[in-house]
């Protein structure tokens, strides 16, 4: 089998989340079968490479991964491409959203630190609930550095691969993030990439998107585009849906604004087997 599945994690491979197992059993069984038959799985996620390593350990397959929405690409655990922001560009974007939308919480994903945000100046809801939220994440928990000096240091040294700008933990916050995402694309679209995910905006260096990273990976490994399936559920997956339209699969629980960009809708990640292993029973 020459098929390659490029899969998002949260809301896709992890769906429905089981804090103890990380990847639901039926999804894991499908991966085992697919890889055993010669297929290739590549993780495509907004999370950092340290967490992707953790996923590989759990599924017991050394798969390749694209992290921070395309800012870094790893093959056999080694980076083959890495991108980061020009410090002044990222600061300009952060300052603009703070002044225009009163955003007070930004998390940085960097080359050497997984997630960094300042200890002070955070929105009240983050101070109160984020530590509790992370403590309840079980197998999905990530290493966080909460330190003012570390945050300033990462902004200055130019190794930030992705920034998440949070609005508020309410439906209104999601609407504001959606509107801000459109404005940021107009104002800074020649300096960075933007994608809307619920109550936040994910920002990556210019040219760093999931679709561009997948194309780079395919060229690097001389893989035919016709052998590719892409699956995801959120705004940062739209670029790969559009680039690989014929074999694009969106999760049924995704927002309608995301689903409309994919050709196929699936309820679970393991439902891909209906397309990869067609039979009379599932036609």
mmCIF file of C-alpha atoms in Angstrom:
data_model
loop_
_atom_site.group_PDB
_atom_site.id
_atom_site.type_symbol
_atom_site.label_atom_id
_atom_site.label_comp_id
_atom_site.label_asym_id
_atom_site.label_seq_id
_atom_site.Cartn_x
_atom_site.Cartn_y
_atom_site.Cartn_z
ATOM 1 C CA UNK A 1 0.000 0.000 0.000
ATOM 2 C CA UNK A 2 1.368 3.418 -0.984
ATOM 3 C CA UNK A 3 -1.221 5.584 0.748
ATOM 4 C CA UNK A 4 -0.105 8.345 3.124
ATOM 5 C CA UNK A 5 -2.494 9.766 5.716
ATOM 6 C CA UNK A 6 -1.721 13.247 7.003
ATOM 7 C CA UNK A 7 -3.756 13.555 10.194
ATOM 8 C CA UNK A 8 -4.525 16.319 12.633
ATOM 9 C CA UNK A 9 -4.454 15.336 16.324
ATOM 10 C CA UNK A 10 -6.933 17.224 18.538
ATOM 11 C CA UNK A 11 -10.479 16.663 17.385
ATOM 12 C CA UNK A 12 -9.312 14.092 14.832
ATOM 13 C CA UNK A 13 -6.901 11.292 15.756
ATOM 14 C CA UNK A 14 -7.650 11.942 19.443
ATOM 15 C CA UNK A 15 -11.426 12.112 18.954
ATOM 16 C CA UNK A 16 -13.299 11.273 21.092
ATOM 17 C CA UNK A 17 -10.747 12.123 23.753
ATOM 18 C CA UNK A 18 -9.913 9.518 26.363
ATOM 19 C CA UNK A 19 -7.531 11.069 28.876
ATOM 20 C CA UNK A 20 -5.983 7.764 29.874
ATOM 21 C CA UNK A 21 -5.438 6.235 26.432
ATOM 22 C CA UNK A 22 -4.703 9.355 24.332
ATOM 23 C CA UNK A 23 -5.767 7.634 21.068
ATOM 24 C CA UNK A 24 -9.106 5.760 21.133
ATOM 25 C CA UNK A 25 -8.784 2.008 20.667
ATOM 26 C CA UNK A 26 -10.513 1.801 17.274
ATOM 27 C CA UNK A 27 -8.302 4.591 15.917
ATOM 28 C CA UNK A 28 -5.201 2.801 17.216
ATOM 29 C CA UNK A 29 -6.314 -0.507 15.679
ATOM 30 C CA UNK A 30 -6.828 1.176 12.321
ATOM 31 C CA UNK A 31 -3.339 2.718 12.484
ATOM 32 C CA UNK A 32 -1.808 -0.670 13.270
ATOM 33 C CA UNK A 33 -3.550 -2.268 10.299
ATOM 34 C CA UNK A 34 -2.770 0.587 7.928
ATOM 35 C CA UNK A 35 0.937 0.685 8.803
ATOM 36 C CA UNK A 36 1.180 -3.121 8.724
ATOM 37 C CA UNK A 37 -0.208 -3.037 5.171
ATOM 38 C CA UNK A 38 2.504 -0.617 4.075
ATOM 39 C CA UNK A 39 0.648 2.661 4.607
ATOM 40 C CA UNK A 40 2.312 5.714 6.097
ATOM 41 C CA UNK A 41 0.919 7.999 8.806
ATOM 42 C CA UNK A 42 2.197 11.554 9.230
ATOM 43 C CA UNK A 43 0.960 13.712 12.107
ATOM 44 C CA UNK A 44 0.048 17.293 11.171
ATOM 45 C CA UNK A 45 -0.625 19.345 14.264
ATOM 46 C CA UNK A 46 -0.616 22.762 15.838
ATOM 47 C CA UNK A 47 1.184 21.264 18.824
ATOM 48 C CA UNK A 48 4.964 21.280 19.231
ATOM 49 C CA UNK A 49 7.451 18.539 18.403
ATOM 50 C CA UNK A 50 7.917 17.493 22.045
ATOM 51 C CA UNK A 51 4.280 16.464 22.228
ATOM 52 C CA UNK A 52 4.465 14.719 18.846
ATOM 53 C CA UNK A 53 7.280 12.561 20.275
ATOM 54 C CA UNK A 54 4.899 11.582 23.058
ATOM 55 C CA UNK A 55 2.221 10.537 20.555
ATOM 56 C CA UNK A 56 4.712 8.322 18.708
ATOM 57 C CA UNK A 57 5.547 6.563 21.950
ATOM 58 C CA UNK A 58 1.899 5.927 22.686
ATOM 59 C CA UNK A 59 0.892 4.562 19.279
ATOM 60 C CA UNK A 60 4.137 2.540 19.181
ATOM 61 C CA UNK A 61 5.027 3.660 15.659
ATOM 62 C CA UNK A 62 7.862 6.025 14.763
ATOM 63 C CA UNK A 63 5.877 8.237 12.431
ATOM 64 C CA UNK A 64 6.958 11.539 10.946
ATOM 65 C CA UNK A 65 5.285 14.766 12.007
ATOM 66 C CA UNK A 66 4.589 18.320 10.958
ATOM 67 C CA UNK A 67 4.263 20.633 13.957
ATOM 68 C CA UNK A 68 3.169 24.163 14.795
ATOM 69 C CA UNK A 69 0.864 24.197 11.751
ATOM 70 C CA UNK A 70 3.746 23.659 9.354
ATOM 71 C CA UNK A 71 6.566 25.652 10.948
ATOM 72 C CA UNK A 72 8.629 22.520 11.615
ATOM 73 C CA UNK A 73 8.827 19.171 9.832
ATOM 74 C CA UNK A 74 10.377 16.084 11.429
ATOM 75 C CA UNK A 75 11.409 12.850 9.748
ATOM 76 C CA UNK A 76 12.605 9.939 11.878
ATOM 77 C CA UNK A 77 12.606 12.330 14.834
ATOM 78 C CA UNK A 78 15.012 14.769 13.127
ATOM 79 C CA UNK A 79 14.009 18.198 11.759
ATOM 80 C CA UNK A 80 14.249 18.512 7.983
ATOM 81 C CA UNK A 81 12.777 22.018 7.931
ATOM 82 C CA UNK A 82 12.315 24.669 10.626
ATOM 83 C CA UNK A 83 10.892 28.181 10.413
ATOM 84 C CA UNK A 84 10.508 30.948 12.975
ATOM 85 C CA UNK A 85 9.287 34.536 13.220
ATOM 86 C CA UNK A 86 11.281 37.689 12.783
ATOM 87 C CA UNK A 87 10.937 39.062 16.353
ATOM 88 C CA UNK A 88 9.695 42.492 15.256
ATOM 89 C CA UNK A 89 6.966 40.969 13.080
ATOM 90 C CA UNK A 90 5.551 38.863 15.890
ATOM 91 C CA UNK A 91 5.693 41.750 18.373
ATOM 92 C CA UNK A 92 3.849 43.990 15.912
ATOM 93 C CA UNK A 93 1.038 41.441 15.536
ATOM 94 C CA UNK A 94 0.764 40.847 19.284
ATOM 95 C CA UNK A 95 0.700 44.590 19.996
ATOM 96 C CA UNK A 96 -1.976 45.175 17.357
ATOM 97 C CA UNK A 97 -4.354 42.561 18.755
ATOM 98 C CA UNK A 98 -3.778 43.801 22.297
ATOM 99 C CA UNK A 99 -4.726 47.373 21.319
ATOM 100 C CA UNK A 100 -7.534 46.530 18.893
ATOM 101 C CA UNK A 101 -9.144 43.548 20.649
ATOM 102 C CA UNK A 102 -7.893 43.833 24.225
ATOM 103 C CA UNK A 103 -6.192 40.433 24.041
ATOM 104 C CA UNK A 104 -3.999 39.754 27.054
ATOM 105 C CA UNK A 105 -2.951 36.150 26.669
ATOM 106 C CA UNK A 106 -0.418 34.862 24.137
ATOM 107 C CA UNK A 107 1.245 31.444 24.255
ATOM 108 C CA UNK A 108 4.482 30.917 22.356
ATOM 109 C CA UNK A 109 5.590 27.585 20.889
ATOM 110 C CA UNK A 110 9.355 27.663 20.405
ATOM 111 C CA UNK A 111 12.164 25.489 19.115
ATOM 112 C CA UNK A 112 13.444 24.536 22.571
ATOM 113 C CA UNK A 113 10.475 25.255 24.846
ATOM 114 C CA UNK A 114 7.105 23.671 24.301
ATOM 115 C CA UNK A 115 4.702 26.374 25.514
ATOM 116 C CA UNK A 116 5.696 29.685 27.083
ATOM 117 C CA UNK A 117 3.542 32.458 28.470
ATOM 118 C CA UNK A 118 4.128 35.258 30.974
ATOM 119 C CA UNK A 119 3.337 34.817 34.622
ATOM 120 C CA UNK A 120 1.855 38.304 34.917
ATOM 121 C CA UNK A 121 -0.530 40.371 32.811
ATOM 122 C CA UNK A 122 -2.731 37.438 31.876
ATOM 123 C CA UNK A 123 -6.492 37.602 31.508
ATOM 124 C CA UNK A 124 -8.254 36.685 34.753
ATOM 125 C CA UNK A 125 -9.939 33.597 33.270
ATOM 126 C CA UNK A 126 -6.532 32.224 32.284
ATOM 127 C CA UNK A 127 -5.104 32.770 35.756
ATOM 128 C CA UNK A 128 -8.060 31.045 37.378
ATOM 129 C CA UNK A 129 -8.930 28.226 35.031
ATOM 130 C CA UNK A 130 -5.989 27.360 32.777
ATOM 131 C CA UNK A 131 -3.942 25.592 35.495
ATOM 132 C CA UNK A 132 -7.038 23.569 36.410
ATOM 133 C CA UNK A 133 -7.725 22.825 32.744
ATOM 134 C CA UNK A 134 -4.183 21.576 32.133
ATOM 135 C CA UNK A 135 -4.292 19.492 35.297
ATOM 136 C CA UNK A 136 -7.345 17.678 33.956
ATOM 137 C CA UNK A 137 -5.840 16.878 30.552
ATOM 138 C CA UNK A 138 -4.441 13.494 31.519
ATOM 139 C CA UNK A 139 -2.435 12.014 28.641
ATOM 140 C CA UNK A 140 -2.872 15.248 26.639
ATOM 141 C CA UNK A 141 -1.113 17.405 29.219
ATOM 142 C CA UNK A 142 1.756 19.524 27.918
ATOM 143 C CA UNK A 143 4.824 21.024 29.559
ATOM 144 C CA UNK A 144 4.261 24.730 30.159
ATOM 145 C CA UNK A 145 6.769 27.398 31.085
ATOM 146 C CA UNK A 146 5.048 30.273 32.876
ATOM 147 C CA UNK A 147 7.726 32.903 33.368
ATOM 148 C CA UNK A 148 8.015 36.569 32.393
ATOM 149 C CA UNK A 149 11.727 36.457 31.627
ATOM 150 C CA UNK A 150 11.451 33.276 29.538
ATOM 151 C CA UNK A 151 8.582 34.809 27.555
ATOM 152 C CA UNK A 152 10.574 37.984 26.790
ATOM 153 C CA UNK A 153 13.639 35.932 25.931
ATOM 154 C CA UNK A 154 11.759 33.767 23.449
ATOM 155 C CA UNK A 155 10.201 36.820 21.783
ATOM 156 C CA UNK A 156 13.624 38.381 21.316
ATOM 157 C CA UNK A 157 15.802 35.505 20.122
ATOM 158 C CA UNK A 158 13.755 34.573 17.044
ATOM 159 C CA UNK A 159 12.956 30.913 17.652
ATOM 160 C CA UNK A 160 9.169 31.180 18.004
ATOM 161 C CA UNK A 161 7.480 28.756 15.603
ATOM 162 C CA UNK A 162 3.870 29.543 16.500
ATOM 163 C CA UNK A 163 1.887 31.956 18.660
ATOM 164 C CA UNK A 164 -1.630 31.431 19.987
ATOM 165 C CA UNK A 165 -3.520 34.625 20.751
ATOM 166 C CA UNK A 166 -6.503 34.038 23.044
ATOM 167 C CA UNK A 167 -9.617 36.179 23.158
ATOM 168 C CA UNK A 168 -12.021 34.911 25.843
ATOM 169 C CA UNK A 169 -13.484 31.589 26.934
ATOM 170 C CA UNK A 170 -16.984 32.433 25.690
ATOM 171 C CA UNK A 171 -18.925 32.176 22.411
ATOM 172 C CA UNK A 172 -18.373 35.931 22.058
ATOM 173 C CA UNK A 173 -14.639 35.307 22.246
ATOM 174 C CA UNK A 174 -14.923 32.843 19.382
ATOM 175 C CA UNK A 175 -16.776 35.408 17.254
ATOM 176 C CA UNK A 176 -14.166 38.063 18.046
ATOM 177 C CA UNK A 177 -11.359 35.681 17.138
ATOM 178 C CA UNK A 178 -13.033 34.893 13.824
ATOM 179 C CA UNK A 179 -13.412 38.593 12.986
ATOM 180 C CA UNK A 180 -9.878 39.412 14.114
ATOM 181 C CA UNK A 181 -8.487 36.579 12.025
ATOM 182 C CA UNK A 182 -9.974 38.116 8.881
ATOM 183 C CA UNK A 183 -8.606 41.560 9.732
ATOM 184 C CA UNK A 184 -5.145 40.239 10.556
ATOM 185 C CA UNK A 185 -4.986 38.437 7.229
ATOM 186 C CA UNK A 186 -5.686 41.710 5.436
ATOM 187 C CA UNK A 187 -3.178 43.744 7.460
ATOM 188 C CA UNK A 188 -0.368 41.248 7.992
ATOM 189 C CA UNK A 189 -1.007 38.598 5.341
ATOM 190 C CA UNK A 190 2.358 39.310 3.716
ATOM 191 C CA UNK A 191 4.205 38.761 7.004
ATOM 192 C CA UNK A 192 2.525 35.771 8.681
ATOM 193 C CA UNK A 193 -0.097 33.043 8.363
ATOM 194 C CA UNK A 194 -3.305 33.131 10.436
ATOM 195 C CA UNK A 195 -5.928 30.520 11.266
ATOM 196 C CA UNK A 196 -8.959 30.698 13.535
ATOM 197 C CA UNK A 197 -9.596 27.939 16.083
ATOM 198 C CA UNK A 198 -12.474 28.516 18.510
ATOM 199 C CA UNK A 199 -11.493 31.287 20.963
ATOM 200 C CA UNK A 200 -8.009 31.870 19.616
ATOM 201 C CA UNK A 201 -5.980 32.717 16.542
ATOM 202 C CA UNK A 202 -2.948 30.648 15.626
ATOM 203 C CA UNK A 203 -0.135 32.603 13.987
ATOM 204 C CA UNK A 204 2.798 31.056 12.139
ATOM 205 C CA UNK A 205 5.661 32.531 10.078
ATOM 206 C CA UNK A 206 4.823 33.559 6.526
ATOM 207 C CA UNK A 207 4.489 30.550 4.238
ATOM 208 C CA UNK A 208 4.047 28.123 7.129
ATOM 209 C CA UNK A 209 0.742 26.318 6.718
ATOM 210 C CA UNK A 210 -0.219 22.675 6.926
ATOM 211 C CA UNK A 211 -0.671 22.464 3.158
ATOM 212 C CA UNK A 212 2.715 24.013 2.358
ATOM 213 C CA UNK A 213 4.440 21.734 4.853
ATOM 214 C CA UNK A 214 2.770 18.651 3.375
ATOM 215 C CA UNK A 215 3.850 19.694 -0.131
ATOM 216 C CA UNK A 216 7.428 20.166 1.093
ATOM 217 C CA UNK A 217 7.362 16.733 2.752
ATOM 218 C CA UNK A 218 6.035 15.068 -0.406
ATOM 219 C CA UNK A 219 8.717 16.689 -2.583
ATOM 220 C CA UNK A 220 11.442 15.831 -0.064
ATOM 221 C CA UNK A 221 10.419 12.171 -0.101
ATOM 222 C CA UNK A 222 9.365 12.022 -3.761
ATOM 223 C CA UNK A 223 5.830 10.910 -2.873
ATOM 224 C CA UNK A 224 3.070 11.249 -5.443
ATOM 225 C CA UNK A 225 0.327 13.675 -4.416
ATOM 226 C CA UNK A 226 -2.304 11.218 -5.681
ATOM 227 C CA UNK A 227 -1.464 8.842 -2.818
ATOM 228 C CA UNK A 228 -2.338 11.383 -0.117
ATOM 229 C CA UNK A 229 -5.323 11.580 2.242
ATOM 230 C CA UNK A 230 -5.723 14.503 4.644
ATOM 231 C CA UNK A 231 -8.012 14.541 7.676
ATOM 232 C CA UNK A 232 -8.765 17.247 10.253
ATOM 233 C CA UNK A 233 -11.447 19.271 11.990
ATOM 234 C CA UNK A 234 -10.472 22.906 12.515
ATOM 235 C CA UNK A 235 -9.558 26.156 10.811
ATOM 236 C CA UNK A 236 -5.874 25.339 10.588
ATOM 237 C CA UNK A 237 -6.800 22.262 8.511
ATOM 238 C CA UNK A 238 -8.569 24.209 5.760
ATOM 239 C CA UNK A 239 -5.379 24.803 3.773
ATOM 240 C CA UNK A 240 -4.738 21.063 3.439
ATOM 241 C CA UNK A 241 -8.390 20.387 2.556
ATOM 242 C CA UNK A 242 -8.131 22.851 -0.298
ATOM 243 C CA UNK A 243 -4.718 21.643 -1.493
ATOM 244 C CA UNK A 244 -5.715 17.953 -1.501
ATOM 245 C CA UNK A 245 -9.403 18.334 -2.251
ATOM 246 C CA UNK A 246 -10.198 14.928 -3.762
ATOM 247 C CA UNK A 247 -8.973 13.047 -0.696
ATOM 248 C CA UNK A 248 -9.869 15.567 2.010
ATOM 249 C CA UNK A 249 -11.801 14.325 5.042
ATOM 250 C CA UNK A 250 -13.325 16.535 7.725
ATOM 251 C CA UNK A 251 -14.713 15.370 11.048
ATOM 252 C CA UNK A 252 -18.500 15.567 11.338
ATOM 253 C CA UNK A 253 -18.347 17.587 14.575
ATOM 254 C CA UNK A 254 -16.324 20.387 12.929
ATOM 255 C CA UNK A 255 -17.712 23.886 12.419
ATOM 256 C CA UNK A 256 -19.709 24.298 9.209
ATOM 257 C CA UNK A 257 -17.215 26.947 8.037
ATOM 258 C CA UNK A 258 -14.542 24.239 8.128
ATOM 259 C CA UNK A 259 -16.560 21.317 6.759
ATOM 260 C CA UNK A 260 -17.482 23.149 3.574
ATOM 261 C CA UNK A 261 -13.844 23.035 2.437
ATOM 262 C CA UNK A 262 -13.536 19.223 2.537
ATOM 263 C CA UNK A 263 -14.906 16.719 0.029
ATOM 264 C CA UNK A 264 -15.742 13.973 2.541
ATOM 265 C CA UNK A 265 -17.187 13.966 6.068
ATOM 266 C CA UNK A 266 -16.336 11.234 8.594
ATOM 267 C CA UNK A 267 -17.531 10.726 12.161
ATOM 268 C CA UNK A 268 -14.347 9.050 13.393
ATOM 269 C CA UNK A 269 -10.749 8.838 12.253
ATOM 270 C CA UNK A 270 -11.017 5.069 11.850
ATOM 271 C CA UNK A 271 -13.849 5.583 9.328
ATOM 272 C CA UNK A 272 -11.079 6.239 6.787
ATOM 273 C CA UNK A 273 -10.871 2.459 6.490
ATOM 274 C CA UNK A 274 -14.172 2.582 4.569
ATOM 275 C CA UNK A 275 -12.333 4.484 1.827
ATOM 276 C CA UNK A 276 -8.970 2.740 2.031
ATOM 277 C CA UNK A 277 -10.405 -0.766 2.362
ATOM 278 C CA UNK A 278 -13.652 -0.598 0.343
ATOM 279 C CA UNK A 279 -15.830 -3.663 0.573
ATOM 280 C CA UNK A 280 -19.426 -4.693 -0.068
ATOM 281 C CA UNK A 281 -20.207 -4.183 3.608
ATOM 282 C CA UNK A 282 -19.236 -0.497 3.701
ATOM 283 C CA UNK A 283 -20.101 0.666 0.201
#
